[in-house]
Coordinates of C-alpha atoms in Angstrom, one line a residue:
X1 CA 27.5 11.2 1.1
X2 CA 26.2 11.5 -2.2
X3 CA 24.1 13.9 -3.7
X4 CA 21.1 14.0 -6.6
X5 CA 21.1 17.7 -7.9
X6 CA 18.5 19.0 -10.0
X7 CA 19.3 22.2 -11.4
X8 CA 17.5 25.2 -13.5
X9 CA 15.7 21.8 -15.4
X10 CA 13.5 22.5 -18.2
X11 CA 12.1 19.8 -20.7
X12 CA 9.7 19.9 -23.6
X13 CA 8.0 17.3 -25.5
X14 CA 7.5 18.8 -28.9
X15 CA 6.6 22.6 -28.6
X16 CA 4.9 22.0 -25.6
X17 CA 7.2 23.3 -22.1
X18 CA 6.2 20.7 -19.0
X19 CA 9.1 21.4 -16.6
X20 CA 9.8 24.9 -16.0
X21 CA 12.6 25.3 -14.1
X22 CA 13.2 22.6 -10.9
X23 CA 15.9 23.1 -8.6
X24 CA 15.9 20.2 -6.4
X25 CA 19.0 18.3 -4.2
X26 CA 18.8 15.0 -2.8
X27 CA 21.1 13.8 -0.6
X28 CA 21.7 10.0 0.9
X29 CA 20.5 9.5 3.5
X30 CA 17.1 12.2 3.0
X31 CA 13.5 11.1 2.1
X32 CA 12.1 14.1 0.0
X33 CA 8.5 13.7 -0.6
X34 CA 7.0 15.5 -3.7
X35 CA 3.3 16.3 -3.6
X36 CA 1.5 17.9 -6.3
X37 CA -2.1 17.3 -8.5
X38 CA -2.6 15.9 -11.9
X39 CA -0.4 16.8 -15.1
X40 CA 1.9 19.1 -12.8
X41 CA 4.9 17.4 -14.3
X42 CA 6.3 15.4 -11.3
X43 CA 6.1 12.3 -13.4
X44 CA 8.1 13.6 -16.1
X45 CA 10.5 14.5 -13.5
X46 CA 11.0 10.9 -12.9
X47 CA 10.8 9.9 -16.6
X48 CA 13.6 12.9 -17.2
X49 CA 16.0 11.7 -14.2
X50 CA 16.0 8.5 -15.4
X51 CA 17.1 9.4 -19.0
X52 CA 13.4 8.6 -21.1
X53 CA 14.3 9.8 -24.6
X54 CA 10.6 11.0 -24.9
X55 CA 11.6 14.2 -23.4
X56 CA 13.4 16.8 -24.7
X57 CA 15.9 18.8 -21.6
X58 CA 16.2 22.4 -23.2
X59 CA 17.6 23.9 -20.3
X60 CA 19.4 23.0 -16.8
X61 CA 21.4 20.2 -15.7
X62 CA 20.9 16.7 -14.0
X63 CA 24.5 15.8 -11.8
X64 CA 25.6 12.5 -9.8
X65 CA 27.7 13.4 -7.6
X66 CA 29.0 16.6 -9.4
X67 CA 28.9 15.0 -13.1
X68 CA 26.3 15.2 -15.3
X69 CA 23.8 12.6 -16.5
X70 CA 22.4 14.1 -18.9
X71 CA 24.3 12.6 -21.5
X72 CA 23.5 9.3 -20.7
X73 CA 21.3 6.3 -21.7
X74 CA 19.1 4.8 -19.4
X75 CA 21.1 2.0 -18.3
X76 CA 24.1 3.9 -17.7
X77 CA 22.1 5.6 -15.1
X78 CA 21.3 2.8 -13.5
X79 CA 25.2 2.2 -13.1
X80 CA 25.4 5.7 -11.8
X81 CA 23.1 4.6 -8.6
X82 CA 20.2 5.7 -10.2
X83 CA 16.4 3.6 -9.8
X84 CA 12.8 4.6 -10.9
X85 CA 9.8 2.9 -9.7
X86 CA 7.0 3.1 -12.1
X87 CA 3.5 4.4 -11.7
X88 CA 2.4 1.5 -14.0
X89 CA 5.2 -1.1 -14.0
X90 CA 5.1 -3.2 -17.4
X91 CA 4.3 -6.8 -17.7
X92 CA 6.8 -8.7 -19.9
X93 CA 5.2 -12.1 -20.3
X94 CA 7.9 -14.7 -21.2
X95 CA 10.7 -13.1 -18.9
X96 CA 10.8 -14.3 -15.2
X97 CA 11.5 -12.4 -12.0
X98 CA 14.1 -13.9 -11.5
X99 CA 15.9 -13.8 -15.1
X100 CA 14.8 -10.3 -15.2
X101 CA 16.8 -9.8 -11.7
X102 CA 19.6 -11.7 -12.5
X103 CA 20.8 -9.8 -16.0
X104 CA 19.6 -6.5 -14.0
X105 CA 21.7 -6.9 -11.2
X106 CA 24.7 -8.2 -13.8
X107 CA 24.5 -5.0 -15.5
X108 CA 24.8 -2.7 -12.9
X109 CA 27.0 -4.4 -10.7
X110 CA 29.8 -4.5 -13.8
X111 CA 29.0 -8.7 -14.5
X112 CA 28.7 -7.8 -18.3
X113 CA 31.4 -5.7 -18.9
X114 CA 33.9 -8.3 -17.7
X115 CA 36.1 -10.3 -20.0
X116 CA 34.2 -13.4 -21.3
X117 CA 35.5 -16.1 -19.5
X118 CA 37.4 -18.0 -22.4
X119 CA 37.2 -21.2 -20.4
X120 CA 32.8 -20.2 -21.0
X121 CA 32.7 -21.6 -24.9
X122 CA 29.8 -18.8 -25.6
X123 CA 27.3 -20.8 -22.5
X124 CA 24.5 -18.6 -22.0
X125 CA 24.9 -16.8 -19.3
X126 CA 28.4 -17.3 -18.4
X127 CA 28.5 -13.5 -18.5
X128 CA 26.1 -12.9 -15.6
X129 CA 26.3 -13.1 -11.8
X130 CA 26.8 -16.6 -10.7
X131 CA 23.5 -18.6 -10.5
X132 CA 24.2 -20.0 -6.8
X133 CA 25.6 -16.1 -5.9
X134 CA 22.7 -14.7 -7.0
X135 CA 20.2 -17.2 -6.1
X136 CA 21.5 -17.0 -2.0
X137 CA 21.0 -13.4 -2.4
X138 CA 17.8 -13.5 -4.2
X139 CA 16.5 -15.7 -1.3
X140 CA 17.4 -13.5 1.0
X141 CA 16.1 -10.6 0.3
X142 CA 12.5 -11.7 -1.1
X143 CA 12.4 -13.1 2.9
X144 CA 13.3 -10.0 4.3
X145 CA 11.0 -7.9 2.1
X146 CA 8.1 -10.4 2.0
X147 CA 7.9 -11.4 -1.3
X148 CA 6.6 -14.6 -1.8
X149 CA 9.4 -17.4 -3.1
X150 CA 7.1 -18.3 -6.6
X151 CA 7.3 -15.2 -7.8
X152 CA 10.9 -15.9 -9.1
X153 CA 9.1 -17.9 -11.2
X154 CA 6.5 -16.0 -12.9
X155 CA 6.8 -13.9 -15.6
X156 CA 7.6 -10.0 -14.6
X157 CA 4.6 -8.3 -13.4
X158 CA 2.5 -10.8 -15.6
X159 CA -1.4 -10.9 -14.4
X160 CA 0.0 -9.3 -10.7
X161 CA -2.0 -7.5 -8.9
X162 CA -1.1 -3.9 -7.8
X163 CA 0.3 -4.7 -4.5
X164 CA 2.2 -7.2 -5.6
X165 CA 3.7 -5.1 -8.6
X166 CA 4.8 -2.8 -6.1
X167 CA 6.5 -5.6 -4.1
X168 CA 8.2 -6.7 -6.9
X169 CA 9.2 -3.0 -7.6
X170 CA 11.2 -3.3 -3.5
X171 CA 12.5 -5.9 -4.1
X172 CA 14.6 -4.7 -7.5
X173 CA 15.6 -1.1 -5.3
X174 CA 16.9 -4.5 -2.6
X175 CA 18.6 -6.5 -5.2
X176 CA 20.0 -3.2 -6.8
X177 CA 21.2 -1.0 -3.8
X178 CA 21.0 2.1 -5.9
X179 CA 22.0 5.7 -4.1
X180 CA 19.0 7.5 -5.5
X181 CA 15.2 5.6 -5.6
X182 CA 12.7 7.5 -7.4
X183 CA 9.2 6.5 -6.3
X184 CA 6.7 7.0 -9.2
X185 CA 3.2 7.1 -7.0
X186 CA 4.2 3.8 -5.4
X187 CA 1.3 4.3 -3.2
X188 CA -1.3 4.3 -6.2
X189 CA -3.6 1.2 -6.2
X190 CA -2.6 0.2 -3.1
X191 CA -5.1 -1.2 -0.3
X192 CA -4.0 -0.2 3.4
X193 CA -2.0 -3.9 3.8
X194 CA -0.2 -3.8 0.5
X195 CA 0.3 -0.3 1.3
X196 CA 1.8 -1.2 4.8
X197 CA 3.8 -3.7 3.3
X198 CA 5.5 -1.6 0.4
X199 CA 5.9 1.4 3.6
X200 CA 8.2 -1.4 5.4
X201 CA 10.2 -2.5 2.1
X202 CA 11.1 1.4 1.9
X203 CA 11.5 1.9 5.1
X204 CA 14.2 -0.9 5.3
X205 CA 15.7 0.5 2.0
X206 CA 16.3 4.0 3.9
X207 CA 19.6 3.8 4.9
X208 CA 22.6 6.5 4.9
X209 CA 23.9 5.3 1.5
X210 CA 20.5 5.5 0.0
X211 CA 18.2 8.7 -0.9
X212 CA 14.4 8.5 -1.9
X213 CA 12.1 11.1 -3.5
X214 CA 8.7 10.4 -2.9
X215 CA 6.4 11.2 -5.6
X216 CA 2.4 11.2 -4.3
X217 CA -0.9 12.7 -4.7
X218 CA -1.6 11.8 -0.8
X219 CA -0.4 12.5 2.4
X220 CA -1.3 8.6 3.1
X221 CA 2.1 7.1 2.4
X222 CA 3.6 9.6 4.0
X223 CA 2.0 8.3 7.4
X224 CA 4.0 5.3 6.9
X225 CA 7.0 6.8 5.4
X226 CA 8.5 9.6 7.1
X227 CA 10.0 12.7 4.8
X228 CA 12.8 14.7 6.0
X229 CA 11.1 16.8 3.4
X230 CA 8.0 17.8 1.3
X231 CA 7.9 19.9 -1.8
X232 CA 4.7 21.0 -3.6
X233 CA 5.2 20.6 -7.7
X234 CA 2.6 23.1 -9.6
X235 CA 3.1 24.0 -12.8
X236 CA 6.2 22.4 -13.6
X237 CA 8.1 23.7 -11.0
X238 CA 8.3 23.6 -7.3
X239 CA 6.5 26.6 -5.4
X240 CA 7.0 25.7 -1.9
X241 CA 9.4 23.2 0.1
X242 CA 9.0 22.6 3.9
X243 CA 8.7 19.7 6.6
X244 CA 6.7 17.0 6.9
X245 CA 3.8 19.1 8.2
X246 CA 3.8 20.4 4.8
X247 CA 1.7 17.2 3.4
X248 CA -0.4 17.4 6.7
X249 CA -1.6 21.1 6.1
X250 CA -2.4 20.1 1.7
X251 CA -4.1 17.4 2.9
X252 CA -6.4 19.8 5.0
X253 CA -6.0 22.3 2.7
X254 CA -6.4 21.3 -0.9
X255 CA -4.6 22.5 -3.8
X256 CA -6.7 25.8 -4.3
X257 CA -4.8 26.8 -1.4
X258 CA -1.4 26.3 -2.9
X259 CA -2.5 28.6 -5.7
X260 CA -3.7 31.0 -3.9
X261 CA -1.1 31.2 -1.9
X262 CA 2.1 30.3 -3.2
X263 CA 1.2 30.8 -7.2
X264 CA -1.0 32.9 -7.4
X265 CA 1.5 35.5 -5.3
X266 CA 4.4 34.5 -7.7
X267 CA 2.6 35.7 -10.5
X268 CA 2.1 39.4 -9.2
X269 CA 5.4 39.5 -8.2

């Protein structure tokens, strides 16, 4: 088992505090769904965890497995098991899903750290995952997570729709097993079939060797994808954790009701 821990994190961009304190551990093996409303800070959670250099970590640690990340770069946190899907994923016209897959999937599975092969003469991409290797693989999985076979061939997120962004976004977390998936809204956009099929691609990605946290602003995912548990983020910090009837009662609710009841009663305290 591995673990994601989160502790005592504060982060600041400029003079301005957004994260106030989280305390959060994933395990493998747990879905941990974070709900909370606009400009709370759970997205630069996910910026933080994944090592943005926009943000500024003042206080409070970020540890993989009992070593910490924080002194990272992005890419080396990538190697360390950790993912992040995007709110917004970027377009890069002019790099293919495919090329885009196959240098990702090099990186962090130690392809480009290797010895050059001296027998190579400097051929491009002699330093990669083979091409048959990673093609049979790269079949593979856009079958078993329904992901159409042209979009290999078209440049990464380039003119796709939101549904299929967030396809593309399952099938990188299948081609690059990580332990720890950070879901940036991966509902947002979404119609009720894309939505169903992105639920299925997670769901399939749930395994014991794999933990997700869930960041949404609706319960709706959450009927697809089950959490072991929720957390509410207000503030820039989490005010309340519980089960999955957590999400059920803010849906009913609203967030006036987490302020009144769980902020609100900090404060006085």
């Amino acid at each position: 088992m591995s673990t994601l821990a989160i502790q005592d994190l504060h982060v600041s961009v400029g003079d301005t505090e957004i994260l106030k304190g989280v305390d959060i551990t994933l395990h493998t093996g747990e879905i941990h769904a974070m709900m909370g409303p606009n400009g709370s800070g759970k997205s630069t959670l996910s910026y933080v965890i994944a090592g943005h250099p926009h943000y500024e970590v003042t206080q409070g640690d970020i540890l993989v497995d009992g070593e910490s990340i924080l002194d990272m770069d992005a890419d080396e946190r990538a190697r360390s098991g950790i993912f992040l899907a995007f709110q917004y994923p970027v377009s890069i016209p002019g790099v293919s899903v495919a090329n885009f897959l196959r240098t990702a999937v090099s990186n962090v599975r130690g392809y480009t750290s290797r010895e050059a092969d001296s027998n190579a003469n400097g051929v491009i991409g002699s330093n990669l995952m083979p091409m048959r290797e990673f093609r049979r693989e790269l079949n593979t999985k856009m079958k078993e997570y329904n992901v159409d076979s042209s979009f290999a061939r078209r440049y990464l997120n380039d003119g796709f729709s939101g549904g299929e962004k967030k396809r593309t976004e399952v099938l990188q977390m299948a081609m690059l097993e990580p332990k720890f998936a950070i879901l940036d809204e991966s509902d947002s956009g979404l119609d009720i079939d894309a939505l169903q099929v992105v639920s299925d691609g997670i769901n399939k990605l749930a395994t014991e060797d794999r933990g997700f946290l869930l960041i949404t602003h609706y319960q709706r995912i959450l009927n697809f994808v089950k959490p072991d548990f929720v957390s509410i983020f207000f503030g820039g910090r989490i005010v309340t954790t519980g089960g999955p009837e957590l999400a059920v009662e803010l849906e009913d609710k609203g967030y006036k009701w987490v302020e009144d009841e769980f902020v609100a009663g900090a404060v006085a305290a």
